[in-house]
Coordinates of C-alpha atoms and ligand atoms in Angstrom, one line a residue:
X725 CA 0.0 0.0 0.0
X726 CA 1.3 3.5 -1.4
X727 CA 1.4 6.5 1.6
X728 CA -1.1 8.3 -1.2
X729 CA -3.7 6.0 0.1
X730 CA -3.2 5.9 4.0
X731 CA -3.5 10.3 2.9
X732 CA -6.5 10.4 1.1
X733 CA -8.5 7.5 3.6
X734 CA -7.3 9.9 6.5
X735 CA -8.5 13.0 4.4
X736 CA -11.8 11.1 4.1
X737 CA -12.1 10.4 7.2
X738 CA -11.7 14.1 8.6
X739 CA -14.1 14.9 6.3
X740 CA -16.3 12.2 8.0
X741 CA -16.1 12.7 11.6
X742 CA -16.8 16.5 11.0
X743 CA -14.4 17.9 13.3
X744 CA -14.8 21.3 14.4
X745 CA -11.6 21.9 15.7
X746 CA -10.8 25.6 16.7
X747 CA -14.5 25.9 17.5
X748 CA -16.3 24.5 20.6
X749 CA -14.7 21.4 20.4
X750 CA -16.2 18.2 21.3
X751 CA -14.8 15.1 20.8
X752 CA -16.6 12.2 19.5
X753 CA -17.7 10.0 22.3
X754 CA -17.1 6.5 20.2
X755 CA -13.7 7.2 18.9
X756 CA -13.1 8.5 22.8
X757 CA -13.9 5.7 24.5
X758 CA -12.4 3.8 22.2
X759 CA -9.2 5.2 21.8
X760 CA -8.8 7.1 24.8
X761 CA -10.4 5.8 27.8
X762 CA -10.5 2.1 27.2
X763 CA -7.0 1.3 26.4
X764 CA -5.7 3.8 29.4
X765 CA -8.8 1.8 31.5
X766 CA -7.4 -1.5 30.5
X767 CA -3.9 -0.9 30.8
X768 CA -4.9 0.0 34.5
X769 CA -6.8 -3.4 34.8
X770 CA -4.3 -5.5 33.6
X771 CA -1.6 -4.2 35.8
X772 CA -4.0 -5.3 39.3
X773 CA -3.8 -8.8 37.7
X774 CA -0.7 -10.0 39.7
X775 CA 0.4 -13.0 42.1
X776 CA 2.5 -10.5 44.3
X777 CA 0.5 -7.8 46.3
X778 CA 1.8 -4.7 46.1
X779 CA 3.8 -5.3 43.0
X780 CA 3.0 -6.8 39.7
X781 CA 4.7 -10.2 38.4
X782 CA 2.5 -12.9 36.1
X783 CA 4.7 -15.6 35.1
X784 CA 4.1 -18.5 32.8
X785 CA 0.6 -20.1 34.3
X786 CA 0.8 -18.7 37.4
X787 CA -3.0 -17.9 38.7
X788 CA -2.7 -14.1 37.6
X789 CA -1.1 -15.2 34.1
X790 CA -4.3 -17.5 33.9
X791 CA -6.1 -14.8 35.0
X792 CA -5.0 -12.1 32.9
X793 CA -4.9 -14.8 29.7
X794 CA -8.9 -14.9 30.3
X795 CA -9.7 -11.2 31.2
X796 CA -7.6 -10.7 27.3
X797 CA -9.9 -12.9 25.5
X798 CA -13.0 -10.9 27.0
X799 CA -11.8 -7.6 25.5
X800 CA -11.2 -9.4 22.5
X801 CA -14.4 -10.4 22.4
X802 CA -16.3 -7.0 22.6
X803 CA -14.0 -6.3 19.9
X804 CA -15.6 -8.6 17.1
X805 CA -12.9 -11.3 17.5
X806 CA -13.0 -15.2 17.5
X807 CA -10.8 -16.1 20.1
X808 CA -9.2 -19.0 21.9
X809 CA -6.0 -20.0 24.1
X810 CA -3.4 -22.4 22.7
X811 CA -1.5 -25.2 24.5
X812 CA 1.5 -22.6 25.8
X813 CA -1.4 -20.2 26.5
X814 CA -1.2 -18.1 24.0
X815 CA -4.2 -15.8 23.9
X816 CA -5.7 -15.5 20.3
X817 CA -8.5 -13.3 18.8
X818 CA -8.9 -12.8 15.2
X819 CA -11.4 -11.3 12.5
X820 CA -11.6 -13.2 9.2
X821 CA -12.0 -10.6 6.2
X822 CA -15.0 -11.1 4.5
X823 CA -13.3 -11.7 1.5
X824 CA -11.9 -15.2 0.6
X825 CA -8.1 -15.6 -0.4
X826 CA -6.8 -12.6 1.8
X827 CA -3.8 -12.7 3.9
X828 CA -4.1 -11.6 7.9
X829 CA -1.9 -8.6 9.4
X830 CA -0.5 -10.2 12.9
X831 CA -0.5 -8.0 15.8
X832 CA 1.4 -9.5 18.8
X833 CA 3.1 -8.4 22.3
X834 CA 3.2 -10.6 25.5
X835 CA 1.3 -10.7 29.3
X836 CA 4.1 -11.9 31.2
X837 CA 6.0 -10.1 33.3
X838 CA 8.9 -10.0 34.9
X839 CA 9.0 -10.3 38.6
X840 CA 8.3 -6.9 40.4
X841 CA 7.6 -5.6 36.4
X842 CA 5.7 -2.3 34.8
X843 CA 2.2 -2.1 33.9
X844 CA 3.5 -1.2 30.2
X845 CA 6.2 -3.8 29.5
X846 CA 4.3 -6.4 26.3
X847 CA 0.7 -5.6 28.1
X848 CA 0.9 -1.9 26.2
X849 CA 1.3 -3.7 23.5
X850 CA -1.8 -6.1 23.2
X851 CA -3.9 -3.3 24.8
X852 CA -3.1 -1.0 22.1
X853 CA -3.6 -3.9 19.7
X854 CA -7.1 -4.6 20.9
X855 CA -7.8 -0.8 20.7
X856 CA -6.4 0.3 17.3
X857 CA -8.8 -2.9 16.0
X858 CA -11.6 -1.3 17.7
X859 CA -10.8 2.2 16.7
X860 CA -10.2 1.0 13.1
X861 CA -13.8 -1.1 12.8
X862 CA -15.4 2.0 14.4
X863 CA -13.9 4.6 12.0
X864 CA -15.0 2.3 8.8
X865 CA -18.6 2.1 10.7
X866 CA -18.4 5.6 10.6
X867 CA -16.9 6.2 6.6
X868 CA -19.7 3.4 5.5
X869 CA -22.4 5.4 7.6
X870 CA -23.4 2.4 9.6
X871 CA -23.1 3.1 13.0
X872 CA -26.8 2.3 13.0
X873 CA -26.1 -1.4 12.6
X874 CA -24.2 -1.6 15.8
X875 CA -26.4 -2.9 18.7
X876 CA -27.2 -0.6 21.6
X877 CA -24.2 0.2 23.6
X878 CA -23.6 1.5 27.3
X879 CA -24.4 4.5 27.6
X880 CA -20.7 5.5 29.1
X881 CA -17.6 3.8 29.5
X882 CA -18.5 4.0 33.5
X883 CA -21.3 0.6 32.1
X884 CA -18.9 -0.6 30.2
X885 CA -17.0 -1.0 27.0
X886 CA -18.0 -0.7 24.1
X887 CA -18.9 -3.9 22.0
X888 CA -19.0 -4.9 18.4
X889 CA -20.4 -8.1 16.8
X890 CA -18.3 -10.6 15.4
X891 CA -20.2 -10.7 11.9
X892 CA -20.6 -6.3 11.5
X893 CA -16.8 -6.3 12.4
X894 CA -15.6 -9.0 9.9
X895 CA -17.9 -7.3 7.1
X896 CA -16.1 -4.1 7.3
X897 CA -12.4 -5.8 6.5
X898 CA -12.8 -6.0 2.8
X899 CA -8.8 -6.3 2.0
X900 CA -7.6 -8.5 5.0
X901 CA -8.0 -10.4 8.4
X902 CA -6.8 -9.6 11.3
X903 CA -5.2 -11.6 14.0
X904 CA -3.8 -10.2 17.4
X905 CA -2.0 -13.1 19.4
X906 CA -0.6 -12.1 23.7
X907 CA 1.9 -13.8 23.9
X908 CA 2.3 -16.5 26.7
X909 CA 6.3 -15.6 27.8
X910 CA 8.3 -13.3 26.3
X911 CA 10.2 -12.7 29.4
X912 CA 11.8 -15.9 30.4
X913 CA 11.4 -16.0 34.0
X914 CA 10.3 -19.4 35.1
X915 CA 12.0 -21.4 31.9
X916 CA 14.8 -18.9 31.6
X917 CA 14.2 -19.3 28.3
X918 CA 13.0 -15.8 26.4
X919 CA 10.2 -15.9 23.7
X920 CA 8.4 -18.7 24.2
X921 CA 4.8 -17.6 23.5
X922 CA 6.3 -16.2 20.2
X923 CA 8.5 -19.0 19.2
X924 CA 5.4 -21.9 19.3
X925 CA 3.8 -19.2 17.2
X926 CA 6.5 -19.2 14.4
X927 CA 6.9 -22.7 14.7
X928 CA 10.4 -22.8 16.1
X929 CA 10.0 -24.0 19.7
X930 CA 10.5 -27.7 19.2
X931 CA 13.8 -26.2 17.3
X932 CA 15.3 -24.9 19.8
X933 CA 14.9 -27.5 22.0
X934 CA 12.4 -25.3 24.6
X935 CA 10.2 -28.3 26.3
X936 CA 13.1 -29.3 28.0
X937 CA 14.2 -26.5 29.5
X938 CA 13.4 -26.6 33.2
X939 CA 11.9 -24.1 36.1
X940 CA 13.6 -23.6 39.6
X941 CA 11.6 -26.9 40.4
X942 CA 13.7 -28.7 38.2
X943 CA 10.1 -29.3 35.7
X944 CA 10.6 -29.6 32.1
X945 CA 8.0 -27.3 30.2
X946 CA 7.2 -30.4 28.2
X947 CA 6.0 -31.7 32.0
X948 CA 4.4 -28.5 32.9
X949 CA 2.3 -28.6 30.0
X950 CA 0.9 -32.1 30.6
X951 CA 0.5 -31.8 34.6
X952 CA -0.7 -27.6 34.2
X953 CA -1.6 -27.5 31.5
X954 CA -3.6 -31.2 30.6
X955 CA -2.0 -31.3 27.6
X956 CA -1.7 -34.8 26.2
X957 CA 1.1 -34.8 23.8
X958 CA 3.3 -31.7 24.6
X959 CA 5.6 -32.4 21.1
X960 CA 2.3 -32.4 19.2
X961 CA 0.5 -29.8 20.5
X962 CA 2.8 -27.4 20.1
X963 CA 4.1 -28.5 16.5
X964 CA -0.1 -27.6 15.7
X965 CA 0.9 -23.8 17.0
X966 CA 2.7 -23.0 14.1
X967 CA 1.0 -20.0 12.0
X968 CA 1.2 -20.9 8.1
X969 CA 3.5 -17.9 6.8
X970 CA 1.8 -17.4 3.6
X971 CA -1.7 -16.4 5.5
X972 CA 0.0 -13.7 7.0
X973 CA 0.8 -10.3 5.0
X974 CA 3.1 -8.8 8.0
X975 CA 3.7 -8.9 11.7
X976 CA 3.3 -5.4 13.6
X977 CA 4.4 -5.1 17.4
X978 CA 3.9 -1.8 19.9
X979 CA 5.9 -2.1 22.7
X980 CA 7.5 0.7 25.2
X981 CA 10.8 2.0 24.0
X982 CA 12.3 0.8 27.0
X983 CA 15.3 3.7 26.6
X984 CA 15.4 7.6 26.4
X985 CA 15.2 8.4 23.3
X986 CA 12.2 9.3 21.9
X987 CA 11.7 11.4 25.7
X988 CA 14.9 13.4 25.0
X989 CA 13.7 14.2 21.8
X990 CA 10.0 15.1 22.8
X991 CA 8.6 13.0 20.4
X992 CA 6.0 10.0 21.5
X993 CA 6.4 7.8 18.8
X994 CA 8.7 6.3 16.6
X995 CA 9.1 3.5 14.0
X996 CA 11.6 0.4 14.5
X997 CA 15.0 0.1 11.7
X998 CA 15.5 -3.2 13.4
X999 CA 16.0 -5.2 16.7
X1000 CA 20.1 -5.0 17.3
X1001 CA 22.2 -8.4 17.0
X1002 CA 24.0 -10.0 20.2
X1003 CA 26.8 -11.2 21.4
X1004 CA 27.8 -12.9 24.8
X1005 CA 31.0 -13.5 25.5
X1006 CA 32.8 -14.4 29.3
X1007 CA 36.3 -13.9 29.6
X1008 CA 38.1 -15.7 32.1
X1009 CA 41.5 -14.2 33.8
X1010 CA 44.2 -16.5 35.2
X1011 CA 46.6 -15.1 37.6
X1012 CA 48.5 -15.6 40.7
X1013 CA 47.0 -16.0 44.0
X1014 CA 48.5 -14.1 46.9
X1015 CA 49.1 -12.4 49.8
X1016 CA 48.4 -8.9 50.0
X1017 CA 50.3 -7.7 52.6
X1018 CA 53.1 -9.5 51.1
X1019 CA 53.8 -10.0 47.8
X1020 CA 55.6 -6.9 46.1
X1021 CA 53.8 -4.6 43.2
X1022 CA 55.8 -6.1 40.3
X1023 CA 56.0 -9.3 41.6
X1024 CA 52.0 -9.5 41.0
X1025 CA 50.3 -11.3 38.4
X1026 CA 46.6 -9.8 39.7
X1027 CA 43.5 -11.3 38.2
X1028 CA 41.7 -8.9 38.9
X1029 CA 43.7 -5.9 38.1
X1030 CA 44.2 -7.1 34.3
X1031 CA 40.2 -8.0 34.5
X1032 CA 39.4 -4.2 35.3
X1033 CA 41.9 -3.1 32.6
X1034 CA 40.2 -5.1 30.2
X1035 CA 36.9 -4.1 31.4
X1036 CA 37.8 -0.3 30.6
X1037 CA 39.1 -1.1 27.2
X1038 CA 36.1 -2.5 26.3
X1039 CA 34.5 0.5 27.0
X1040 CA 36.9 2.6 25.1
X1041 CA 37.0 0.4 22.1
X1042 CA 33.2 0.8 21.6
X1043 CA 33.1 4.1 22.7
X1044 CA 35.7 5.4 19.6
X1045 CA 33.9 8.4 17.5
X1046 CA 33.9 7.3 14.1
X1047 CA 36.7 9.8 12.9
X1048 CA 39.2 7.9 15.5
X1049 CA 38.7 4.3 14.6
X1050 CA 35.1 3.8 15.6
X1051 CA 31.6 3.2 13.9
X1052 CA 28.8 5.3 12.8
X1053 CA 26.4 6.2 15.4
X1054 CA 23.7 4.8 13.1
X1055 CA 24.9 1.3 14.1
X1056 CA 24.1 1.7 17.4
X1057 CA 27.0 -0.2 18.8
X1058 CA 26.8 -0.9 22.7
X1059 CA 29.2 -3.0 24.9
X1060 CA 28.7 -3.8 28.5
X1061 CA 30.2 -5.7 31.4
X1062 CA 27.6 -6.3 33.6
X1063 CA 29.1 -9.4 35.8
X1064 CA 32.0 -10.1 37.2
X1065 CA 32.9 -13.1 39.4
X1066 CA 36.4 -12.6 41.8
X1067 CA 37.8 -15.5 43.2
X1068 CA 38.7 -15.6 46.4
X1069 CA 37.0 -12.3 46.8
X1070 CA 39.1 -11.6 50.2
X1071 CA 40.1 -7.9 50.6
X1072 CA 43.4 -9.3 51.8
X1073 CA 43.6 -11.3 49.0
X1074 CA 45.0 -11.0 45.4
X1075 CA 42.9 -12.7 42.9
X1076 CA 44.0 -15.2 41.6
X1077 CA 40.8 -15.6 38.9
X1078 CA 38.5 -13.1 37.6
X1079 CA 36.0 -13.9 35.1
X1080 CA 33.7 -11.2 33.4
X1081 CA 30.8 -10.9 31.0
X1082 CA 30.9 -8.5 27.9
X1083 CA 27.3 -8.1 26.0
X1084 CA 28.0 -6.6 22.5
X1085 CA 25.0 -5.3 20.4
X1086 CA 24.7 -3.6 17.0
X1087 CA 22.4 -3.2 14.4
X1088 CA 25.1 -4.4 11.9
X1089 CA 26.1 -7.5 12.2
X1090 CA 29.6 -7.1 10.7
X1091 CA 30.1 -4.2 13.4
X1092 CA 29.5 -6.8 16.0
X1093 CA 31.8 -9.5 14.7
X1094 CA 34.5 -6.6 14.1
X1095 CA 34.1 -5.6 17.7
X1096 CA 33.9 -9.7 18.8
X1097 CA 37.2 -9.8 16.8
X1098 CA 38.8 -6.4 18.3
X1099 CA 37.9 -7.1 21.9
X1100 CA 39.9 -11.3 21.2
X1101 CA 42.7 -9.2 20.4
X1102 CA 42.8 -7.2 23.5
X1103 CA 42.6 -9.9 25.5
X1104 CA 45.6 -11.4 23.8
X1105 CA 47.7 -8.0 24.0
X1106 CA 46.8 -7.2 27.6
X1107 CA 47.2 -10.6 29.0
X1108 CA 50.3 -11.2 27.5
X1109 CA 51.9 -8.2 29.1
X1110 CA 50.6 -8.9 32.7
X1111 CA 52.0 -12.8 32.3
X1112 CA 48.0 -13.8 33.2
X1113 CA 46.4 -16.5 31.3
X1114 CA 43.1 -15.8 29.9
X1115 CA 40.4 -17.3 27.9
X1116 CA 37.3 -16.1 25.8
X1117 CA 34.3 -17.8 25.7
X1118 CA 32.1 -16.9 23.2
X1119 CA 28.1 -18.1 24.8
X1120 CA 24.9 -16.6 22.8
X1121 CA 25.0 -15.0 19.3
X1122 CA 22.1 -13.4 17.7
X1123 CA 21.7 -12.0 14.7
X1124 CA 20.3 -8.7 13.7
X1125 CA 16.6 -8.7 12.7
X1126 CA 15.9 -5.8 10.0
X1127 CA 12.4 -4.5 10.2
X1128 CA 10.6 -4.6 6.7
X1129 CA 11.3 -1.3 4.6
X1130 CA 7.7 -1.1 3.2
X1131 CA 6.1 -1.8 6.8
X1132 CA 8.1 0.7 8.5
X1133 CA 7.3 3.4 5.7
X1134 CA 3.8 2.7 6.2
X1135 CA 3.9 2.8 10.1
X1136 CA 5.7 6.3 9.9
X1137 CA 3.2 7.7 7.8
X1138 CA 0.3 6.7 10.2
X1139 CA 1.5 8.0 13.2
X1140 CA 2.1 11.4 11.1
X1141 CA -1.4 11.2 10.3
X1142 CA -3.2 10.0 13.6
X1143 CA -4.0 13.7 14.7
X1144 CA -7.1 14.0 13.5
X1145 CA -8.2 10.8 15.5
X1146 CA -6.4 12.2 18.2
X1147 CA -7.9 15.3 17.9
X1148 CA -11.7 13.3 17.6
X1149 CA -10.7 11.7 20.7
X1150 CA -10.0 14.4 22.6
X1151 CA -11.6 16.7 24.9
X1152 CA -10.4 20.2 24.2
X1153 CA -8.4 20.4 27.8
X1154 CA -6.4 17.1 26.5
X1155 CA -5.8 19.1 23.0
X1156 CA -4.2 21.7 24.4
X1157 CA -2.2 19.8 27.0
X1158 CA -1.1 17.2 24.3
X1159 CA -0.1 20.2 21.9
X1160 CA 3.6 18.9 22.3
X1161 CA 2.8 15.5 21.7
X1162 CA 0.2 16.0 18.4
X1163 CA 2.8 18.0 17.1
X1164 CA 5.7 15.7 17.6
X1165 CA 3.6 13.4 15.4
X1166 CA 4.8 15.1 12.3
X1167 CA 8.5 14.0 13.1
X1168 CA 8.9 10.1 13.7
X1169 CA 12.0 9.2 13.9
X1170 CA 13.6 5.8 13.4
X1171 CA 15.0 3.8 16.1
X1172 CA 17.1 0.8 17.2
X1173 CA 15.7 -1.8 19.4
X1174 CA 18.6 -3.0 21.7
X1175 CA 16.4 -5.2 23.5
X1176 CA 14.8 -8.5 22.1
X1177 CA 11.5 -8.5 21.3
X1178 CA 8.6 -11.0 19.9
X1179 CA 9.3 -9.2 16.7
X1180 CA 12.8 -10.9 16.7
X1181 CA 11.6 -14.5 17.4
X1182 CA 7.8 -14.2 14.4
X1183 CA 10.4 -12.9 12.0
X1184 CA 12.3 -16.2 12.2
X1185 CA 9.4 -17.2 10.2
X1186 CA 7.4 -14.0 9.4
X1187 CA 10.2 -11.4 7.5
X1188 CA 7.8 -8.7 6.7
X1189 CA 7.9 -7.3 10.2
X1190 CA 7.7 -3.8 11.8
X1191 CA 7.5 -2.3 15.6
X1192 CA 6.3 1.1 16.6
X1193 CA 8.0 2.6 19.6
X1194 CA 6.3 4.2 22.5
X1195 CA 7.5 7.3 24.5
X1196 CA 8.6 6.1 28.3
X1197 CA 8.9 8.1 31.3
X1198 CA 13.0 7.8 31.9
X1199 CA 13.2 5.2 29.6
X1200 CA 12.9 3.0 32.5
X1201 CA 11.3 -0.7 32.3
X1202 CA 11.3 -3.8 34.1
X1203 CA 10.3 -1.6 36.8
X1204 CA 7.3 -0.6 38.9
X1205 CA 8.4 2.9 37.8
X1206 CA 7.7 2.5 34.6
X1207 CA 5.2 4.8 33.0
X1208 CA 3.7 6.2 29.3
X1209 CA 1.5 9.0 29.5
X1210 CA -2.4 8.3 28.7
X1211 CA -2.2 10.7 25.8
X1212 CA 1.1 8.5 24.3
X1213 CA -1.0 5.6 24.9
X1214 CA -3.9 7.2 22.7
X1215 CA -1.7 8.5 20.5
X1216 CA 0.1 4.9 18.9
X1217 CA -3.5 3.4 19.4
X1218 CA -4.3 6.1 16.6
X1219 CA -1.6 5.5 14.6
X1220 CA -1.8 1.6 14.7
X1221 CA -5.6 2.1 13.9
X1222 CA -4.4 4.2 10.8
X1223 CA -2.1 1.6 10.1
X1224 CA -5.0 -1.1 9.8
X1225 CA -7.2 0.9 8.1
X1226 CA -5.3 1.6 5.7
X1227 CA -4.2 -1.8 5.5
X1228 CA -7.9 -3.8 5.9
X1229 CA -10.7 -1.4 5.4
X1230 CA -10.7 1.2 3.4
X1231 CA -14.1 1.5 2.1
X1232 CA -13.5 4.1 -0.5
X1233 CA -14.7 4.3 -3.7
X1234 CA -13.3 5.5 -6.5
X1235 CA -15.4 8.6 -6.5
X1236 CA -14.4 9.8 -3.0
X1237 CA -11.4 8.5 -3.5
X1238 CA -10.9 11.1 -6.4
X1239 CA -12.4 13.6 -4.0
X1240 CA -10.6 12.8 -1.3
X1241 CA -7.3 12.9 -3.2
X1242 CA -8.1 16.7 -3.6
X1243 CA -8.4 17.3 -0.3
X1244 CA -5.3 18.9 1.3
X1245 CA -3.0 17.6 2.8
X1246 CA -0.9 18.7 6.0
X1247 CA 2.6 19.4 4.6
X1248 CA 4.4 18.3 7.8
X1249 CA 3.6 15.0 7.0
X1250 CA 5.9 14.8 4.1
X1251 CA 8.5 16.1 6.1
X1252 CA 7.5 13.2 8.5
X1253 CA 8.4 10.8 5.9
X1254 CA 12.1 12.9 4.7
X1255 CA 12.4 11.9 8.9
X1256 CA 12.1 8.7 7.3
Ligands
NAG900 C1 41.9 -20.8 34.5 O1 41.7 -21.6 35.6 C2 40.7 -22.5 35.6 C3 40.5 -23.1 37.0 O2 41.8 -23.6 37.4 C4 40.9 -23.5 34.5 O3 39.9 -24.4 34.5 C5 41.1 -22.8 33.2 O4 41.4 -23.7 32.2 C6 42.2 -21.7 33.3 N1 42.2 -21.0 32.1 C7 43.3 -20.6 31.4 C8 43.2 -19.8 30.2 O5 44.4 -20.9 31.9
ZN901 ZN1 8.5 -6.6 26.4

């Protein structure tokens, strides 16, 4: 799909909802409740649904992951979706399009946690999911002039939310299905084994080798699943979770940005380049153990003394500015020691081993192997000199996962065109204090993930993937501090629901297509997609 249509369906759909902005400004009590107050209502919800008081943590089926896995396919529900939970417990709701032979756009983020986790970490990202499907069935209800066929609806959001039959909503997606999957466990935390939900999705669980990996209780998920989850045939059940490829078109994630970014630059959204590659290397340091009260200075070979030089080269190595020997920014390179181990550990004691972790990311994969490379070397060199014998052992590589060129386009060009959702879902108080954030919308910039996501795991299977960044308070996650403003939250459910549109309904004609492709347009949304 060409940015020309996503213009002219948004143009259209101005034109519909008969703004009158600058005027007394009302917003439009559907697309609010829709877009607004049920995903910020939800979110909210979902983060009470926990096995800890006072903090939130829902772990692969624990009773709150149960819980939560049911309360997921009730919102999917009201929203027009068939749904059902898989043998991992992977929530599903989809709407078939209503013509035959049409592939589905996947939506997807998880409702694990980690322990003593944010109310925004994967659950932002079903939420919003949910919401932008909504929004998007409610706009097309409202370009098609049917809003009359919807059955009566609480009269406020206080009654309840607001609910759409399964047939009206799967008549309305004339170009393509939908399919919106919460993910079981992204996180890890009981298996210690990330992306699970996702990874039974794409079909690559059995791969790599995930039901035997076992929780603290020594159980292997492939036991768990029988005894928890009265699953028969673990191997068989899980081979059935596979999604067939070729129904889907693309796979679109919204998650928190989990960094500072997109704060720092005022903006609340912004589109995914790709989630960086990984490296994992330990590095072990042999010295001589000794006394420390007696042993002279240069008689020392100090484990841990050539460990901390090493660790600071590290840092200066991938720290270089690119005129001096280092990469381009644009690679985001990052290297990190985050764990060291001392042996003996006494303070009157020099060490005779240290060991020490180094975590090397990039976007480019050759940067990272480079780095891998440069870092071996400085072992060598440094080790050599101190008379210390040191080894390098190179643990977990992951490649670089490139988000799809056309998806990403497409995803920019929403978000700079969800303002005048934003500004139908809006009460004129939340226009003016949003003004920042609405105009930020015409500037999305592209970002690298450094953290894993489902995205990395459904594009295993599923290349034609994109993610849309949220603005986060801090950048902090994997927190209870962890926080996105109601009107960021509104904001990507617009943009996402701009995205589908475009992408599944679309009810124009070829008359008001014409006339809409008159219409003007807002220039800063070309310079949105220069950003680009
Ligand atoms: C370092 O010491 C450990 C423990 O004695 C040993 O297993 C390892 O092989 C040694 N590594 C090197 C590089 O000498
Ligand atoms: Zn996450």
């Amino acid at each position: 799909m060409a940015d020309w249509r996503l213009l002219i369906i948004i143009a259209a759909c101005w034109a519909a909802i008969r703004l009158a902005v600058g005027e007394t400004h009302e917003p439009d009590p559907f697309l609010r409740r829709t877009l607004h107050v049920e995903p910020n209502k939800h979110l909210q919800h979902l983060a009470t649904i926990s096995d800890t008081e006072g903090s939130l943590a829902r772990t692969f089926f624990s009773p709150a992951h149960r819980r939560a896995a049911e309360q997921i396919k009730s919102w999917m529900q009201d929203t027009g979706m068939e749904t059902w939970i898989d043998a991992v417990g992977n929530v599903h709701g989809r709407i078939k399009a209503s013509r035959d032979g049409t592939q589905a756009v996947l939506l997807g983020s998880h409702y694990d946690t980690v322990l003593d986790g944010g109310a925004y970490d994967g659950a932002l990202g079903i939420i919003v999911g949910l919401a932008a499907v909504k929004g998007m069935l409610l706009t097309e209800l409202v370009q098609r002039g049917w809003l009359d066929r919807l059955p009566p609806q609480p009269a406020n959001d206080m009654d309840g939310d607001i609910v759409i039959p399964p047939t009206l909503a799967s008549s309305l997606l004339t170009h393509g299905s939908v399919h919106l999957v919460a993910f079981t466990d992204e996180e890890g935390v009981r298996f210690q084994s990330t992306f699970l939900g996702s990874r039974a999705v794409a079909g690559t669980l059995l791969k790599y080798g995930m039901l035997s990996s076992r929780d603290r209780s020594g159980n292997s998920l492939e036991q768990v699943l029988q005894d928890e989850g009265g699953v028969t045939d673990p191997r068989v059940a899980v081979a059935s979770l596979a999604l067939d490829p070729t129904t889907i078109s693309e796979y679109v994630e919204v998650h928190i940005e989990q960094g500072p970014v997109l704060e720092s630059r005022g903006l609340p959204l912004g589109v995914v380049a790709g989630i960086a590659g990984q490296t994992r290397l330990w590095v072990q340091v042999n010295g001589t153990q000794g006394h420390a009260g007696t042993v002279p200075m240069r008689n020392r070979r100090d484990a841990l003394v050539a460990a901390a030089e090493l660790i600071t080269a590290v840092e200066a190595l991938c720290t270089l500015p690119e005129g001096e020997g280092g990469v381009p920014e644009e690679d985001n390179l990052v290297c990190t020691v985050g764990e060291v181990k001392v042996w003996p550990g006494a303070s009157n004691v020099i060490s005779g081993h240290t060991g020490f972790s180094v975590d090397i990311r990039s976007k480019t994969d050759s940067v990272r192997n480079d780095v891998v490379r440069q870092v071996l070397q400085t072992v060598d060199g440094t080790c050599h000199r101190r008379g210390v014998a040191c080894s390098v052992d190179r643990k977990h590589d992951a490649e670089a996962v490139l988000s799809d060129p056309d998806v990403l386009r497409n995803m920019g060009a929403a978000a700079s065109l969800a303002k005048p959702l934003l500004l139908a879902a809006f009460t004129q108080e939340e226009v003016q204090r949003s003004s920042g954030m609405l105009e930020g919308l015409q500037s999305v910039p592209v970002l690298v993930s450094g953290a894993g996501h489902d995205a990395m795991a459904i594009a295993e299977r599923i290349p034609k993937m994109g993610m849309m960044f949220v603005r986060c308070r801090g950048g902090v996650s994997h927190s209870p501090l962890e926080y996105v403003e109601p009107e960021d939250v509104t904001a990507s459910t617009a943009a996402l629901a701009v995205y589908l549109w475009g992408r599944l309904a679309g009810s124009l004609d070829a008359e008001s297509e014409a006339a809409a492709s008159e219409a003007p347009v807002d220039s800063g949304s070309s310079k949105a997609r220069d950003e680009l």
